[in-house]
Short mmCIF file of C-alpha atoms and ligand atoms in Angstrom, two decimals:
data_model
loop_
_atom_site.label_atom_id
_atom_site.label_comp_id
_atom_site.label_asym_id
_atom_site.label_seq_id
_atom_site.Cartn_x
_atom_site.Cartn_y
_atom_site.Cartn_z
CA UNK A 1 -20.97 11.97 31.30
CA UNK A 2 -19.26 8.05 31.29
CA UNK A 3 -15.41 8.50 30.05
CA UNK A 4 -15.17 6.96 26.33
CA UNK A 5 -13.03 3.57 26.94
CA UNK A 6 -9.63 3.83 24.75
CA UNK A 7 -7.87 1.27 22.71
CA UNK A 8 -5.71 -1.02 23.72
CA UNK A 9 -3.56 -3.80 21.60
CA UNK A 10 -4.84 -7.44 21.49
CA UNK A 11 -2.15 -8.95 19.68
CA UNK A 12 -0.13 -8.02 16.23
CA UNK A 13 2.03 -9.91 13.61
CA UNK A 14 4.34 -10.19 11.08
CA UNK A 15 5.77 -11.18 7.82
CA UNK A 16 8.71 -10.33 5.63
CA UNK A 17 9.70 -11.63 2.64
CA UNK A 18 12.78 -14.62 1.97
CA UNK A 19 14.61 -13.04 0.03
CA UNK A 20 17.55 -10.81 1.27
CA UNK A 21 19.38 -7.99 -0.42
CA UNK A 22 22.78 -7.19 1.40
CA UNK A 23 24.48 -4.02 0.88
CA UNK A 24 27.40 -6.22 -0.48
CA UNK A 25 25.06 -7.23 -3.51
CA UNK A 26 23.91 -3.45 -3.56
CA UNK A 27 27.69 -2.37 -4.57
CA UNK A 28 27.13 -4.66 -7.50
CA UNK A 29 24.05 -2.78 -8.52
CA UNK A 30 25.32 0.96 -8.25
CA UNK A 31 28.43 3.29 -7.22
CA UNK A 32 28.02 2.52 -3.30
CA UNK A 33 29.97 0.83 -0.31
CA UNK A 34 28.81 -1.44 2.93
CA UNK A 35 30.91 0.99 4.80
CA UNK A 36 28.49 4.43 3.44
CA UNK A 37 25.08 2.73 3.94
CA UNK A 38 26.11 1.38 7.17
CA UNK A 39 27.90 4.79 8.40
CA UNK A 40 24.93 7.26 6.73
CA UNK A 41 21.88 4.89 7.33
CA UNK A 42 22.55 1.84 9.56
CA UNK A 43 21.33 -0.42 7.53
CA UNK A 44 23.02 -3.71 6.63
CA UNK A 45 20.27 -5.52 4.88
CA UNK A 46 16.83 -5.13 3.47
CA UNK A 47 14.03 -8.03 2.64
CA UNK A 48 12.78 -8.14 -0.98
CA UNK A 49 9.51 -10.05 -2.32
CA UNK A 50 9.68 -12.16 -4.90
CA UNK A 51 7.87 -11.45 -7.90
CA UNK A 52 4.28 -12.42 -8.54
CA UNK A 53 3.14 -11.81 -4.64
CA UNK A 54 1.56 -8.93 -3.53
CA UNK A 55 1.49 -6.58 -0.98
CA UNK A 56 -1.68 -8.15 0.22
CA UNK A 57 -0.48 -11.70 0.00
CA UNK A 58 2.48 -10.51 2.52
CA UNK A 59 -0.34 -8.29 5.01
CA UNK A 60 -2.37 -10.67 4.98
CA UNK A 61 -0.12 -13.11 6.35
CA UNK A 62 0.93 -10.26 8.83
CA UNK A 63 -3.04 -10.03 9.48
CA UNK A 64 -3.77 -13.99 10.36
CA UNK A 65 -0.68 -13.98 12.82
CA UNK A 66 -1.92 -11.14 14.66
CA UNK A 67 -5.51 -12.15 14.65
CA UNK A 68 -4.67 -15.12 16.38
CA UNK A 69 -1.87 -13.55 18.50
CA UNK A 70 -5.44 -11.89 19.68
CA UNK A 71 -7.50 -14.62 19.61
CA UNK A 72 -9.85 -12.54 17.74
CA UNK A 73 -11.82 -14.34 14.23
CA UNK A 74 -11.57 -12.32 11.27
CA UNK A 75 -15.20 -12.54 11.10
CA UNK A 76 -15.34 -10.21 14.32
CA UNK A 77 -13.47 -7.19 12.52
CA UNK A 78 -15.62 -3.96 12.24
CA UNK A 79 -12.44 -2.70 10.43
CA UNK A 80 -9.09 -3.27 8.41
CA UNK A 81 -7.58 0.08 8.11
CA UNK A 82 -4.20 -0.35 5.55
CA UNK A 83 -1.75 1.91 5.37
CA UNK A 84 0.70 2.18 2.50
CA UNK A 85 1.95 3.80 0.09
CA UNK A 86 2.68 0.91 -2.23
CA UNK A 87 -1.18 -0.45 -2.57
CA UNK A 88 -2.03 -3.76 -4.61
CA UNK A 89 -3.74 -1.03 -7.48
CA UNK A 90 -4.50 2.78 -7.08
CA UNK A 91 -8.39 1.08 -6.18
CA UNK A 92 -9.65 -1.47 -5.21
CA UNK A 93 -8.05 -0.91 -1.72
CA UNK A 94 -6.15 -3.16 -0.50
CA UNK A 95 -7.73 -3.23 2.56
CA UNK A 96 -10.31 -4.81 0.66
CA UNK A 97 -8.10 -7.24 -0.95
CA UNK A 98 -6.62 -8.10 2.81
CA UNK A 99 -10.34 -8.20 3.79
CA UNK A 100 -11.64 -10.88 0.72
CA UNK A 101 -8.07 -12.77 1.15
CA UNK A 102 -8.54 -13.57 5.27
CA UNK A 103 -12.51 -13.47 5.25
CA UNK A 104 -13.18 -10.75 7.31
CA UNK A 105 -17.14 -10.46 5.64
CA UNK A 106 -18.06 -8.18 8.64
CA UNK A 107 -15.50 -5.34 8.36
CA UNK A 108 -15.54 -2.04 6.47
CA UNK A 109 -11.83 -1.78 4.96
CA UNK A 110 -10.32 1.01 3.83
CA UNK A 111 -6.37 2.22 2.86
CA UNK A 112 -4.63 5.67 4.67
CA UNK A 113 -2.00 7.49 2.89
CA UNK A 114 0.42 9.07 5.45
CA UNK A 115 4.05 7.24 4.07
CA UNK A 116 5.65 6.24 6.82
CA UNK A 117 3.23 7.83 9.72
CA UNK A 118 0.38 5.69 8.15
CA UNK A 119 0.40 3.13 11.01
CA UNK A 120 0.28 6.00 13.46
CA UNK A 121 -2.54 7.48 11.80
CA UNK A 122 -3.95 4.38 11.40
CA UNK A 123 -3.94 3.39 15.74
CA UNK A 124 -5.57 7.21 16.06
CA UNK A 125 -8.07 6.30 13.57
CA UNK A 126 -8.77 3.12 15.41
CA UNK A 127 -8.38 4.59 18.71
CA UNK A 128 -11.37 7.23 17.96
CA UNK A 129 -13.69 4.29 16.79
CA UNK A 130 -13.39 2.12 19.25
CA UNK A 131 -13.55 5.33 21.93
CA UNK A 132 -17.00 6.47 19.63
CA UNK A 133 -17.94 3.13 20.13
CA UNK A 134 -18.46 2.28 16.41
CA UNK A 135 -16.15 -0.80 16.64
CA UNK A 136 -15.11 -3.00 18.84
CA UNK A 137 -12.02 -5.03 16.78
CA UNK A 138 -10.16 -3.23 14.64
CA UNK A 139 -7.52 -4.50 12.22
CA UNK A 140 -4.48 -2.11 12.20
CA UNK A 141 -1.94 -2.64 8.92
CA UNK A 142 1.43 -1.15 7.94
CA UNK A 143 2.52 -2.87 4.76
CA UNK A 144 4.69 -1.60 1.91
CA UNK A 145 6.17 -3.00 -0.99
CA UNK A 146 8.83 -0.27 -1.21
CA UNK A 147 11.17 -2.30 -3.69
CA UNK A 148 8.17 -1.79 -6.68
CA UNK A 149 8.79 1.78 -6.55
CA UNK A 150 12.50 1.60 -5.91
CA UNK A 151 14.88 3.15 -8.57
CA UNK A 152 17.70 0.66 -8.53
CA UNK A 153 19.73 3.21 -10.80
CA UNK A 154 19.77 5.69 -8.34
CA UNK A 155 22.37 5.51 -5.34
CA UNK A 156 20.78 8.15 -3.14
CA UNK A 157 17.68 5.82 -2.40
CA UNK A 158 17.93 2.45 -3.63
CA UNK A 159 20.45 1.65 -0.59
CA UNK A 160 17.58 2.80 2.16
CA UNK A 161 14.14 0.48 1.22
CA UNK A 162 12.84 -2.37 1.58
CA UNK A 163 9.52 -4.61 1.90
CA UNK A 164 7.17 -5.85 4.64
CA UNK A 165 3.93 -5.81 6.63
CA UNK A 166 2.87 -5.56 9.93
CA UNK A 167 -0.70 -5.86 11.89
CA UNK A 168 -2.40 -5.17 15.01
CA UNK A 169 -5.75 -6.02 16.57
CA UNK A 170 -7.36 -3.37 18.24
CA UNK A 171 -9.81 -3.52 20.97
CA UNK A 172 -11.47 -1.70 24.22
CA UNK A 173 -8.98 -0.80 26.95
CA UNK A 174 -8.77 -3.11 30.05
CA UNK A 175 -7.71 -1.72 33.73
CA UNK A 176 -4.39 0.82 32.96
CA UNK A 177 -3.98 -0.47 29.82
CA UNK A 178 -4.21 1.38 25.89
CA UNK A 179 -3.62 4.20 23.79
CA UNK A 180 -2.74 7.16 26.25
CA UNK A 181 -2.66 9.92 23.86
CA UNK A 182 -1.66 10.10 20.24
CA UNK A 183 -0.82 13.42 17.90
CA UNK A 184 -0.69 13.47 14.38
CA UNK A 185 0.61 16.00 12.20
CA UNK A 186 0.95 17.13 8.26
CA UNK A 187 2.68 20.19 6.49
CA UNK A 188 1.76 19.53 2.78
CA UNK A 189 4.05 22.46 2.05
CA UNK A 190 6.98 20.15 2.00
CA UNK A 191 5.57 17.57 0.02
CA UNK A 192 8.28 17.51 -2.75
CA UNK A 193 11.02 16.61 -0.85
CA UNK A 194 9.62 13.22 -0.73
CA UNK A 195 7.74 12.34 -3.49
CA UNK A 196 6.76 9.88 -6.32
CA UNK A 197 5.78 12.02 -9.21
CA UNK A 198 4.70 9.49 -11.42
CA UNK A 199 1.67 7.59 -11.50
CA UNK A 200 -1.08 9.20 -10.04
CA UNK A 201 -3.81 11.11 -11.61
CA UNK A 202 -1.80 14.50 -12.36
CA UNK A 203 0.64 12.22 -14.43
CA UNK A 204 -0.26 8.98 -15.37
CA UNK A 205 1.92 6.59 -16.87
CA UNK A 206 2.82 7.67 -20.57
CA UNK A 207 6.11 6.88 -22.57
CA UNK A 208 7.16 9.64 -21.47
CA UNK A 209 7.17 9.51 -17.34
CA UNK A 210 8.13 6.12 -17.64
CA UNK A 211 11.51 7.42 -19.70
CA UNK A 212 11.94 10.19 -16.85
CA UNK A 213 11.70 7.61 -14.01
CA UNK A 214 8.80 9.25 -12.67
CA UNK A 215 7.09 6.34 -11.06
CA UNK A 216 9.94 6.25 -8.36
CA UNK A 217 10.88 7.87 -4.91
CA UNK A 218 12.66 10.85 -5.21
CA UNK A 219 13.83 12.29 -1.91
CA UNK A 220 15.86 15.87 -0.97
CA UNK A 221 17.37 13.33 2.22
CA UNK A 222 19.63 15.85 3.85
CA UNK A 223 16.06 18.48 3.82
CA UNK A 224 13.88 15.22 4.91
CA UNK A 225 16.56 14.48 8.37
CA UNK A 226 16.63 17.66 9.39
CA UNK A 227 12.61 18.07 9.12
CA UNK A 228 12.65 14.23 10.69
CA UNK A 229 14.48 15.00 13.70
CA UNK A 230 12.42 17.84 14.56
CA UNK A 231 9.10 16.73 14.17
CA UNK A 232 9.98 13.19 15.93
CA UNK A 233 11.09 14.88 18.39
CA UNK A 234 8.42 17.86 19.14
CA UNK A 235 5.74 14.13 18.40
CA UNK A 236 7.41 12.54 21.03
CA UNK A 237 7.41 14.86 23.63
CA UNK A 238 4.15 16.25 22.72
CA UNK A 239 2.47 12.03 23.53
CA UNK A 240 4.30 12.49 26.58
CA UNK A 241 2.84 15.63 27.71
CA UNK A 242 -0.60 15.08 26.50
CA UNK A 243 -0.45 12.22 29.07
CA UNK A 244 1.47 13.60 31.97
CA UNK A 245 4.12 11.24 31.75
CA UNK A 246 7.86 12.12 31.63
CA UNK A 247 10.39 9.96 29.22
CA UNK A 248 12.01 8.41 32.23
CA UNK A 249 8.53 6.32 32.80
CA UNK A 250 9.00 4.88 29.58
CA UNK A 251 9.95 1.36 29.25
CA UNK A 252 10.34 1.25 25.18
CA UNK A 253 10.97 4.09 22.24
CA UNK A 254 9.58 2.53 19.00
CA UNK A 255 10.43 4.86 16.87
CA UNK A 256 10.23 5.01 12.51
CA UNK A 257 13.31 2.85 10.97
CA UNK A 258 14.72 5.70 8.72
CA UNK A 259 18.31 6.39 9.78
CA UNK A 260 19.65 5.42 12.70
CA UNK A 261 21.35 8.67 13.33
CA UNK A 262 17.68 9.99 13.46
CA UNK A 263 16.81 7.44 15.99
CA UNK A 264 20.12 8.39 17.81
CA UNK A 265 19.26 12.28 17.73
CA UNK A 266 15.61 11.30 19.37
CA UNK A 267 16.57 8.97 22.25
CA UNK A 268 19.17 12.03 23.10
CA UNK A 269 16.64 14.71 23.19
CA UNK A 270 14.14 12.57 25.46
CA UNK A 271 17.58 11.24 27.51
CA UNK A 272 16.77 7.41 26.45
CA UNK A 273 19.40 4.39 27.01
CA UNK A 274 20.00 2.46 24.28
CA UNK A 275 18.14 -0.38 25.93
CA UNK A 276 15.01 1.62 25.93
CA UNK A 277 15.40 2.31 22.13
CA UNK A 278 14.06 -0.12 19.65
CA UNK A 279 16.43 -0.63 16.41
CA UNK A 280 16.43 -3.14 13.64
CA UNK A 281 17.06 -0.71 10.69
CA UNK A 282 19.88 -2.99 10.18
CA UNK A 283 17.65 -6.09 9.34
CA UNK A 284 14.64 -4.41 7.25
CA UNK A 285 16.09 -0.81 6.17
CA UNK A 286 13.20 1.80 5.61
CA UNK A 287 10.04 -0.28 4.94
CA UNK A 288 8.03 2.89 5.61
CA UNK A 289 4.63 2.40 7.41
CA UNK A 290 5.84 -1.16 8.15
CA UNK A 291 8.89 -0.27 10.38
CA UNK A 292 6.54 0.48 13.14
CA UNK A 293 4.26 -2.44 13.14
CA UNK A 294 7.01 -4.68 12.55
CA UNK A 295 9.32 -3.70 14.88
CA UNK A 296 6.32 -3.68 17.74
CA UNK A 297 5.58 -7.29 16.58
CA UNK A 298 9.30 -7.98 17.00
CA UNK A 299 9.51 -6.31 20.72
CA UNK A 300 6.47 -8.05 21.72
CA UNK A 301 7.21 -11.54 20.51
CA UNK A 302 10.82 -11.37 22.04
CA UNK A 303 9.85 -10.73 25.35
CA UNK A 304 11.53 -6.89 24.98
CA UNK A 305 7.71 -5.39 25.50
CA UNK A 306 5.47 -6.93 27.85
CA UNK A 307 2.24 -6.11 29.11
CA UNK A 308 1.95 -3.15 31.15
CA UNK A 309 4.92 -1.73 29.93
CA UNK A 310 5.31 2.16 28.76
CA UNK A 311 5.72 2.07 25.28
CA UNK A 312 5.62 5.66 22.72
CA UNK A 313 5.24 5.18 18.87
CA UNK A 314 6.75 8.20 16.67
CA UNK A 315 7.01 8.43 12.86
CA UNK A 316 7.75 11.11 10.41
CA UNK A 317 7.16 10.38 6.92
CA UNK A 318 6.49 11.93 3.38
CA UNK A 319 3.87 14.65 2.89
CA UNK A 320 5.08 15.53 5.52
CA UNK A 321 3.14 13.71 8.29
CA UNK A 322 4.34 13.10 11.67
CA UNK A 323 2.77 11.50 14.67
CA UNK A 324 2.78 9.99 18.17
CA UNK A 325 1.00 7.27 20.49
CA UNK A 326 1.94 6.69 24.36
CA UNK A 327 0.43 3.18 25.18
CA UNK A 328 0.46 1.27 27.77
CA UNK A 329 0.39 -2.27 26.30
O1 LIG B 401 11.20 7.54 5.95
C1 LIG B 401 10.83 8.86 5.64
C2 LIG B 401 11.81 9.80 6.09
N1 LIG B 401 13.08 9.59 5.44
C3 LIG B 401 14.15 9.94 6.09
O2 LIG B 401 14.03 10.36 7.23
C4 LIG B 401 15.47 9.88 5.40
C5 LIG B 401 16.27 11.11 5.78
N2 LIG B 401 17.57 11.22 5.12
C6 LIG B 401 18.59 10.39 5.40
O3 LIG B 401 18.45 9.40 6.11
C7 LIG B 401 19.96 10.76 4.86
O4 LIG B 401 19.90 12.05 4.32
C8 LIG B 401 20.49 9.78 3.77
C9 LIG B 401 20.87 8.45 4.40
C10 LIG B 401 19.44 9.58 2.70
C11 LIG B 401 21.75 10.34 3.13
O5 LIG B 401 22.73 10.63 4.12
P1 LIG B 401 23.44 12.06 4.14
O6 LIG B 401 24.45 12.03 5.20
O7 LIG B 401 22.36 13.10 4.24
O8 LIG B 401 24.17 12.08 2.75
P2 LIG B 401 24.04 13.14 1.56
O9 LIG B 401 22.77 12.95 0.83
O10 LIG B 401 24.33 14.51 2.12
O11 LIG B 401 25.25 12.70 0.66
C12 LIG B 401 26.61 12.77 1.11
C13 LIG B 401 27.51 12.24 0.02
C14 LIG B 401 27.23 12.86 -1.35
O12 LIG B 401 28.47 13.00 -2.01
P3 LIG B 401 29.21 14.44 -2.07
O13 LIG B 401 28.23 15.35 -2.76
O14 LIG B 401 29.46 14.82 -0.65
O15 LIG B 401 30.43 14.13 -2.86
C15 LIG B 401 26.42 11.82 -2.06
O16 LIG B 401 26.56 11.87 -3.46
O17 LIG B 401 27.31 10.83 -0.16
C16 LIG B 401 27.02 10.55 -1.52
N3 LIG B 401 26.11 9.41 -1.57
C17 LIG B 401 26.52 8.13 -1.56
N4 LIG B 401 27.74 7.60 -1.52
C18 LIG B 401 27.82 6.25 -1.52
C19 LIG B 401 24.75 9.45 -1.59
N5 LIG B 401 24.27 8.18 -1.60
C20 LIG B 401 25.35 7.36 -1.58
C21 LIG B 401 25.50 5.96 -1.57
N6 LIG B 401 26.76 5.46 -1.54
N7 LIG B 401 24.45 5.14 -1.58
#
């Protein structure tokens, strides 16, 4: 039997919005210091878009970069797979919208929900196409819009959010190269810790959800770290193992921009110098299934990932969901 050919990364982008939204502003906004978001979080800054664009006017920007990064035509996607949980509507997708907006006439397109795992889902998803041989270019997207559903009353999360997209073009494995393993993981169990009550079809908006600030996150975060440090954790190690490869052959951690005392905990368990740890939670805060993509588009383009470096993905996010991917890029 012939060995299915993996995925491997042909290029990715980026975009982020202008605008900029210091914790200095935030302390004008609610009862909070630079010092306690810095301390607690690690995050200095976030990136806010401007009213009137949407979240597929920002991915699809993310999308053209990294199509060309590839040197792949939009017309030669099979697939845009989106993952969010801040979509353009609750349907159409908006894959679809990302689809009509760069002219990709050949692709199915569809959106993921998995919070901030979504782009890890979304590679595994990918990965199993192009191994199936259903595809052959597939258009990976982690965008979010986190500021729409932000409630800038409330202390506890308005500090940790913030906005932008993030792409990759997907394609068959050459020589060494791809998606050594992935792992992903839910526990719908825990799903209230992180949650946005309002809005969806068990209660759409009324008067009366929109008085309760239903149509917000509401997050348990002291429950969510402690779950977050586990699971990224056991997800890391469990890409490594699935592969055979120990976390001293790794060149680069990418892991989910949450807290950088999460981050911290992580490199620690798998022994990681800071050099081999990827951080810019300072820059973006929590842009949930963004962080990854953007933060892979960052490493690339700056020369920190290069090809044939060991590189492992990991991501814990609401639902829960958790997840992995070793690749060798
Ligand atoms: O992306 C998906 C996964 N998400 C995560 O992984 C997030 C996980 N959670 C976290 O990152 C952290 O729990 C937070 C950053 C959200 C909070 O940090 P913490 O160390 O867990 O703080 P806490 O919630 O236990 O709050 C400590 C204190 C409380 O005051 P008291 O009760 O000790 O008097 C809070 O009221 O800090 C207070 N506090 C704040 N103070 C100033 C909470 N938010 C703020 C704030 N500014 N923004």
């Amino acid at each position: 039997m012939c060995e299915s050919i993996p995925a491997m990364i042909l290029g990715t982008g980026r975009a982020v919005p202008d605008k900029i939204l210091t914790n200095h502003d935030l302390e004008k906004i609610v009862d909070t210091s630079d010092q306690w978001i810095k301390e607690r979080s690690g995050i200095e800054r976030r990136h806010i878009l401007e009213d009137g664009k949407t979240n597929s006017d920002l991915a699809s920007l993310a999308s053209q970069r990294a199509l060309e990064d590839a040197g792949v035509k939009p017309e030669e996607l099979d697939f845009i797979i989106v993952a969010t949980i801040t979509p353009d509507y609750t349907f159409p997708s908006t894959a679809a919208q990302i689809q009509a907006k760069i002219g990709a006439v050949n692709a199915a397109a569809f959106d993921i929900s998995a919070a901030c795992s979504g782009f890890i889902y979304g590679l595994s998803i990918a990965d199993s196409l192009i191994k199936a041989e259903l595809a052959n270019r597939v258009l990976v997207i982690g965008s979010e819009m986190l500021s729409r559903i932000t409630d800038w009353e409330d202390r506890s999360t308005c500090v940790l959010f913030g906005d932008g997209s993030g792409a990759a073009v997907l394609g068959p494995a050459e020589g060494n190269r791809g998606i050594l393993s992935s792992y992903i993981k839910s526990d719908g169990k825990l799903g209230n810790l992180l949650i946005m009550p309002g809005g969806g079809a068990t209660h759409p908006a009324t008067h009366e959800t929109v008085d309760k600030r239903m149509h917000y996150i509401k997050m348990e975060g002291r429950e969510v770290f402690k779950h977050a440090v586990r699971a990224m954790r056991d997800a890391a190690l469990h890409a490594l193992d699935l592969a055979g490869i120990t976390s001293e052959e790794l060149d680069l951690l990418i892991p989910h921009q949450a807290n950088v005392r999460i981050i911290d905990a992580i490199a620690s368990r798998l022994k990681l110098p800071d050099e081999k740890v990827y951080i810019n939670i300072q820059e973006y805060g929590n842009t949930s299934a963004a962080s990854i993509p953007l933060a892979l588009d960052e490493a690339r383009r700056t020369g920190k990932l290069k090809q044939g470096d060991l590189c492992l993905l990991v991501a814990f996010g609401g639902g829960f969901t958790w997840g992995s991917a070793l690749i060798r890029m």
